[in-house]
Amino acid sequence: MTKEVLESDVYEVFERIQDPNLVYPDYYLNPFHAYDEGNISWLVAVETEPATMSIAKRAIPEATPIEEASQIIRDNWLNVIEEHHLKYSGNSQVNDILDIGCSIGVSTRYLTEKFPSAQAVGLDLSSYFLAVVAQREEKLSRPKPIRWVHANGEATGLSSNSFDLVSLAYVCHECPARAITGLVKEAFKVLRPGGTIALTDNS
Ligand SMILES: C[S@@+](CC[C@H](N)C(=O)[O-])C[C@H]1O[C@@H](n2cnc3c(N)ncnc32)[C@H](O)[C@@H]1O
């Protein structure tokens, strides 16, 4: 999987996607997950999908093939989001989705498949992660292609009241408390009245 990405045209996509003026929060510049450059490198970006899959397999070891483990975990998550939204949003449709901390887009793609008529935005601080998913997505013909935004989830630059669903999936456990506060405040800011914030994480 890693070789396939490294030998693709991901580098061109990276040039288009990155915001060279983005200022990273200090915690993001620390070594992380045993990578000296934290999340800001090609190595971590290409190893993230196999790592994500193996985490799911560890949670549900009996699932075979390995993709089945991810599907079970994500289906549980998506069903809870859908139920909650139906119950509390006055049955309003999900038209706009923001996936903060989308990484290589696994959560964003699952959300898009659950709510296919919605316009989704995947946002992350690592342009390496975004380039990996954007390069792959460019080959697909989705009716509403996902937008990929290189920004800090604490200050997205996106309009207030513009999303029906804001997701923070497996993001907060990687952040210091002050960043979690910033992320949740920003999620509330961009959420439409009656919208849903889905905050999911490891216990
Ligand atoms: C474990 S990954 C998320 C995985 C993904 N949401 C999923 O469910 O497959 C955590 C992500 O949060 C991102 N992140 C951390 N702090 C952030 C911030 N302040 N703004 C945006 N993204 C952030 C990291 O770059 C990383 O990609």
GROMACS .gro file of C-alpha atoms and ligand atoms in nm:
model
  230
    1MET     CA    1   0.000   0.000   0.000
    2THR     CA    2   0.279   0.244   0.089
    3LYS     CA    3   0.471   0.173  -0.230
    4GLU     CA    4   0.165   0.239  -0.443
    5VAL     CA    5   0.123   0.588  -0.294
    6LEU     CA    6   0.493   0.678  -0.307
    7GLU     CA    7   0.509   0.589  -0.676
    8SER     CA    8   0.197   0.791  -0.767
    9ASP     CA    9   0.156   1.159  -0.865
   10VAL     CA   10   0.081   1.242  -0.500
   11TYR     CA   11   0.360   1.505  -0.498
   12GLU     CA   12   0.181   1.725  -0.755
   13VAL     CA   13  -0.142   1.703  -0.555
   14PHE     CA   14   0.054   1.801  -0.245
   15GLU     CA   15   0.175   2.124  -0.412
   16ARG     CA   16  -0.184   2.218  -0.495
   17ILE     CA   17  -0.332   2.130  -0.160
   18GLN     CA   18  -0.088   2.273   0.092
   19ASP     CA   19  -0.130   2.617   0.242
   20PRO     CA   20   0.230   2.738   0.275
   21ASN     CA   21   0.121   3.015   0.512
   22LEU     CA   22  -0.045   2.784   0.765
   23VAL     CA   23   0.094   2.831   1.116
   24TYR     CA   24   0.102   2.498   1.304
   25PRO     CA   25   0.007   2.486   1.673
   26ASP     CA   26   0.312   2.402   1.887
   27TYR     CA   27   0.192   2.051   1.988
   28TYR     CA   28   0.174   1.954   1.621
   29LEU     CA   29   0.548   2.008   1.572
   30ASN     CA   30   0.649   1.747   1.830
   31PRO     CA   31   0.763   1.393   1.744
   32PHE     CA   32   0.450   1.175   1.753
   33HIS     CA   33   0.352   0.808   1.707
   34ALA     CA   34   0.726   0.731   1.685
   35TYR     CA   35   0.771   0.962   1.385
   36ASP     CA   36   1.034   1.234   1.444
   37GLU     CA   37   0.844   1.474   1.219
   38GLY     CA   38   0.507   1.393   1.376
   39ASN     CA   39   0.230   1.400   1.118
   40ILE     CA   40   0.421   1.623   0.878
   41SER     CA   41   0.600   1.370   0.654
   42TRP     CA   42   0.549   1.130   0.365
   43LEU     CA   43   0.641   0.827   0.574
   44VAL     CA   44   0.356   0.875   0.822
   45ALA     CA   45   0.113   0.967   0.544
   46VAL     CA   46   0.173   0.646   0.351
   47GLU     CA   47   0.175   0.422   0.658
   48THR     CA   48  -0.149   0.559   0.803
   49GLU     CA   49  -0.397   0.348   0.606
   50PRO     CA   50  -0.240   0.012   0.697
   51ALA     CA   51  -0.208   0.139   1.056
   52THR     CA   52  -0.577   0.240   1.064
   53MET     CA   53  -0.676  -0.103   0.935
   54SER     CA   54  -0.465  -0.288   1.189
   55ILE     CA   55  -0.615  -0.085   1.476
   56ALA     CA   56  -0.962  -0.196   1.362
   57LYS     CA   57  -0.851  -0.557   1.335
   58ARG     CA   58  -0.712  -0.542   1.689
   59ALA     CA   59  -1.050  -0.419   1.814
   60ILE     CA   60  -1.240  -0.695   1.631
   61PRO     CA   61  -0.987  -0.977   1.581
   62GLU     CA   62  -1.244  -1.228   1.456
   63ALA     CA   63  -1.335  -1.009   1.156
   64THR     CA   64  -1.212  -1.148   0.825
   65PRO     CA   65  -1.104  -1.010   0.586
   66ILE     CA   66  -0.936  -0.717   0.758
   67GLU     CA   67  -1.165  -0.465   0.580
   68GLU     CA   68  -1.460  -0.620   0.764
   69ALA     CA   69  -1.324  -0.495   1.099
   70SER     CA   70  -1.319  -0.134   0.975
   71GLN     CA   71  -1.664  -0.172   0.825
   72ILE     CA   72  -1.815  -0.293   1.155
   73ILE     CA   73  -1.658  -0.010   1.356
   74ARG     CA   74  -1.754   0.258   1.106
   75ASP     CA   75  -2.107   0.123   1.058
   76ASN     CA   76  -2.169   0.142   1.434
   77TRP     CA   77  -2.045   0.502   1.433
   78LEU     CA   78  -2.246   0.605   1.124
   79ASN     CA   79  -2.568   0.447   1.254
   80VAL     CA   80  -2.543   0.636   1.583
   81ILE     CA   81  -2.484   0.963   1.396
   82GLU     CA   82  -2.782   0.902   1.169
   83GLU     CA   83  -3.010   0.810   1.462
   84HIS     CA   84  -2.904   1.114   1.661
   85HIS     CA   85  -2.947   1.349   1.368
   86LEU     CA   86  -3.295   1.218   1.288
   87LYS     CA   87  -3.399   1.250   1.651
   88TYR     CA   88  -3.266   1.599   1.723
   89SER     CA   89  -3.251   1.786   1.394
   90GLY     CA   90  -3.622   1.796   1.318
   91ASN     CA   91  -3.561   1.539   1.045
   92SER     CA   92  -3.357   1.786   0.842
   93GLN     CA   93  -3.136   1.639   0.574
   94VAL     CA   94  -2.757   1.631   0.598
   95ASN     CA   95  -2.650   1.860   0.315
   96ASP     CA   96  -2.306   1.969   0.432
   97ILE     CA   97  -2.050   1.768   0.629
   98LEU     CA   98  -1.722   1.883   0.781
   99ASP     CA   99  -1.474   1.616   0.891
  100ILE     CA  100  -1.218   1.790   1.114
  101GLY     CA  101  -0.893   1.594   1.148
  102CYS     CA  102  -0.979   1.379   0.848
  103SER     CA  103  -0.621   1.246   0.816
  104ILE     CA  104  -0.604   1.032   0.498
  105GLY     CA  105  -0.982   1.063   0.458
  106VAL     CA  106  -1.102   0.725   0.584
  107SER     CA  107  -1.371   0.884   0.805
  108THR     CA  108  -1.462   1.137   0.533
  109ARG     CA  109  -1.517   0.866   0.277
  110TYR     CA  110  -1.737   0.663   0.509
  111LEU     CA  111  -1.942   0.975   0.592
  112THR     CA  112  -1.982   1.054   0.222
  113GLU     CA  113  -2.101   0.703   0.149
  114LYS     CA  114  -2.356   0.720   0.434
  115PHE     CA  115  -2.489   1.062   0.322
  116PRO     CA  116  -2.430   1.051  -0.056
  117SER     CA  117  -2.626   1.366  -0.140
  118ALA     CA  118  -2.419   1.579   0.099
  119GLN     CA  119  -2.120   1.796   0.011
  120ALA     CA  120  -1.831   1.688   0.233
  121VAL     CA  121  -1.520   1.878   0.337
  122GLY     CA  122  -1.222   1.695   0.486
  123LEU     CA  123  -0.992   1.922   0.685
  124ASP     CA  124  -0.655   1.844   0.840
  125LEU     CA  125  -0.333   2.008   0.958
  126SER     CA  126  -0.119   1.765   0.756
  127SER     CA  127  -0.106   1.841   0.385
  128TYR     CA  128   0.075   1.506   0.342
  129PHE     CA  129  -0.232   1.320   0.465
  130LEU     CA  130  -0.463   1.531   0.250
  131ALA     CA  131  -0.249   1.475  -0.060
  132VAL     CA  132  -0.272   1.096  -0.016
  133VAL     CA  133  -0.652   1.095  -0.013
  134ALA     CA  134  -0.700   1.375  -0.267
  135GLN     CA  135  -0.478   1.196  -0.517
  136ARG     CA  136  -0.687   0.881  -0.482
  137GLU     CA  137  -1.019   1.065  -0.494
  138GLU     CA  138  -0.927   1.251  -0.814
  139LYS     CA  139  -0.964   0.920  -0.996
  140LEU     CA  140  -1.324   0.873  -0.875
  141SER     CA  141  -1.631   1.035  -1.023
  142ARG     CA  142  -1.838   1.121  -0.719
  143PRO     CA  143  -2.147   1.334  -0.793
  144LYS     CA  144  -2.017   1.576  -0.528
  145PRO     CA  145  -1.638   1.548  -0.506
  146ILE     CA  146  -1.506   1.589  -0.151
  147ARG     CA  147  -1.321   1.917  -0.085
  148TRP     CA  148  -0.989   1.889   0.100
  149VAL     CA  149  -0.882   2.181   0.318
  150HIS     CA  150  -0.539   2.228   0.475
  151ALA     CA  151  -0.614   2.424   0.793
  152ASN     CA  152  -0.620   2.421   1.169
  153GLY     CA  153  -0.949   2.278   1.299
  154GLU     CA  154  -0.942   2.544   1.572
  155ALA     CA  155  -0.965   2.822   1.312
  156THR     CA  156  -1.092   2.670   0.990
  157GLY     CA  157  -1.170   2.993   0.804
  158LEU     CA  158  -1.502   2.830   0.702
  159SER     CA  159  -1.830   3.021   0.734
  160SER     CA  160  -2.036   3.010   1.053
  161ASN     CA  161  -2.363   2.811   1.040
  162SER     CA  162  -2.265   2.624   0.726
  163PHE     CA  163  -2.259   2.251   0.818
  164ASP     CA  164  -2.530   2.006   0.929
  165LEU     CA  165  -2.278   1.752   1.055
  166VAL     CA  166  -1.934   1.814   1.200
  167SER     CA  167  -1.720   1.513   1.284
  168LEU     CA  168  -1.414   1.487   1.508
  169ALA     CA  169  -1.324   1.117   1.477
  170TYR     CA  170  -1.023   0.994   1.674
  171VAL     CA  171  -0.877   1.346   1.684
  172CYS     CA  172  -0.909   1.465   2.044
  173HIS     CA  173  -0.692   1.191   2.199
  174GLU     CA  174  -0.403   1.332   1.996
  175CYS     CA  175  -0.451   1.688   2.123
  176PRO     CA  176  -0.376   1.880   2.442
  177ALA     CA  177  -0.680   2.003   2.636
  178ARG     CA  178  -0.651   2.361   2.509
  179ALA     CA  179  -0.666   2.237   2.147
  180ILE     CA  180  -0.971   2.017   2.222
  181THR     CA  181  -1.148   2.326   2.358
  182GLY     CA  182  -1.057   2.517   2.041
  183LEU     CA  183  -1.172   2.234   1.814
  184VAL     CA  184  -1.509   2.197   1.987
  185LYS     CA  185  -1.569   2.576   1.987
  186GLU     CA  186  -1.495   2.591   1.615
  187ALA     CA  187  -1.722   2.290   1.551
  188PHE     CA  188  -2.010   2.473   1.723
  189LYS     CA  189  -1.933   2.790   1.525
  190VAL     CA  190  -1.957   2.628   1.183
  191LEU     CA  191  -2.257   2.408   1.277
  192ARG     CA  192  -2.607   2.508   1.165
  193PRO     CA  193  -2.876   2.528   1.436
  194GLY     CA  194  -3.008   2.176   1.497
  195GLY     CA  195  -2.698   2.020   1.342
  196THR     CA  196  -2.498   1.731   1.486
  197ILE     CA  197  -2.145   1.722   1.623
  198ALA     CA  198  -2.008   1.367   1.628
  199LEU     CA  199  -1.718   1.340   1.868
  200THR     CA  200  -1.573   0.990   1.862
  201ASP     CA  201  -1.262   0.862   2.032
  202ASN     CA  202  -1.074   0.583   2.201
  203SER     CA  203  -1.172   0.533   2.563
  204LIG     C1  204  -0.617   0.963   1.417
  204LIG     S1  205  -0.625   1.087   1.298
  204LIG     C2  206  -0.795   1.095   1.253
  204LIG     C3  207  -0.847   0.982   1.178
  204LIG     C4  208  -0.970   1.002   1.095
  204LIG     N1  209  -1.059   1.106   1.141
  204LIG     C5  210  -1.042   0.870   1.089
  204LIG     O1  211  -1.142   0.854   1.162
  204LIG     O2  212  -1.000   0.782   1.015
  204LIG     C6  213  -0.611   1.241   1.385
  204LIG     C7  214  -0.594   1.356   1.288
  204LIG     O3  215  -0.614   1.479   1.356
  204LIG     C8  216  -0.535   1.575   1.290
  204LIG     N2  217  -0.527   1.694   1.376
  204LIG     C9  218  -0.470   1.706   1.497
  204LIG     N3  219  -0.487   1.832   1.543
  204LIG    C10  220  -0.558   1.899   1.448
  204LIG    C11  221  -0.605   2.032   1.436
  204LIG     N4  222  -0.586   2.123   1.533
  204LIG     N5  223  -0.671   2.068   1.325
  204LIG    C12  224  -0.691   1.977   1.225
  204LIG     N6  225  -0.649   1.850   1.230
  204LIG    C13  226  -0.582   1.811   1.341
  204LIG    C14  227  -0.405   1.502   1.265
  204LIG     O4  228  -0.329   1.564   1.164
  204LIG    C15  229  -0.455   1.364   1.227
  204LIG     O5  230  -0.466   1.353   1.088
   0.00000   0.00000   0.00000
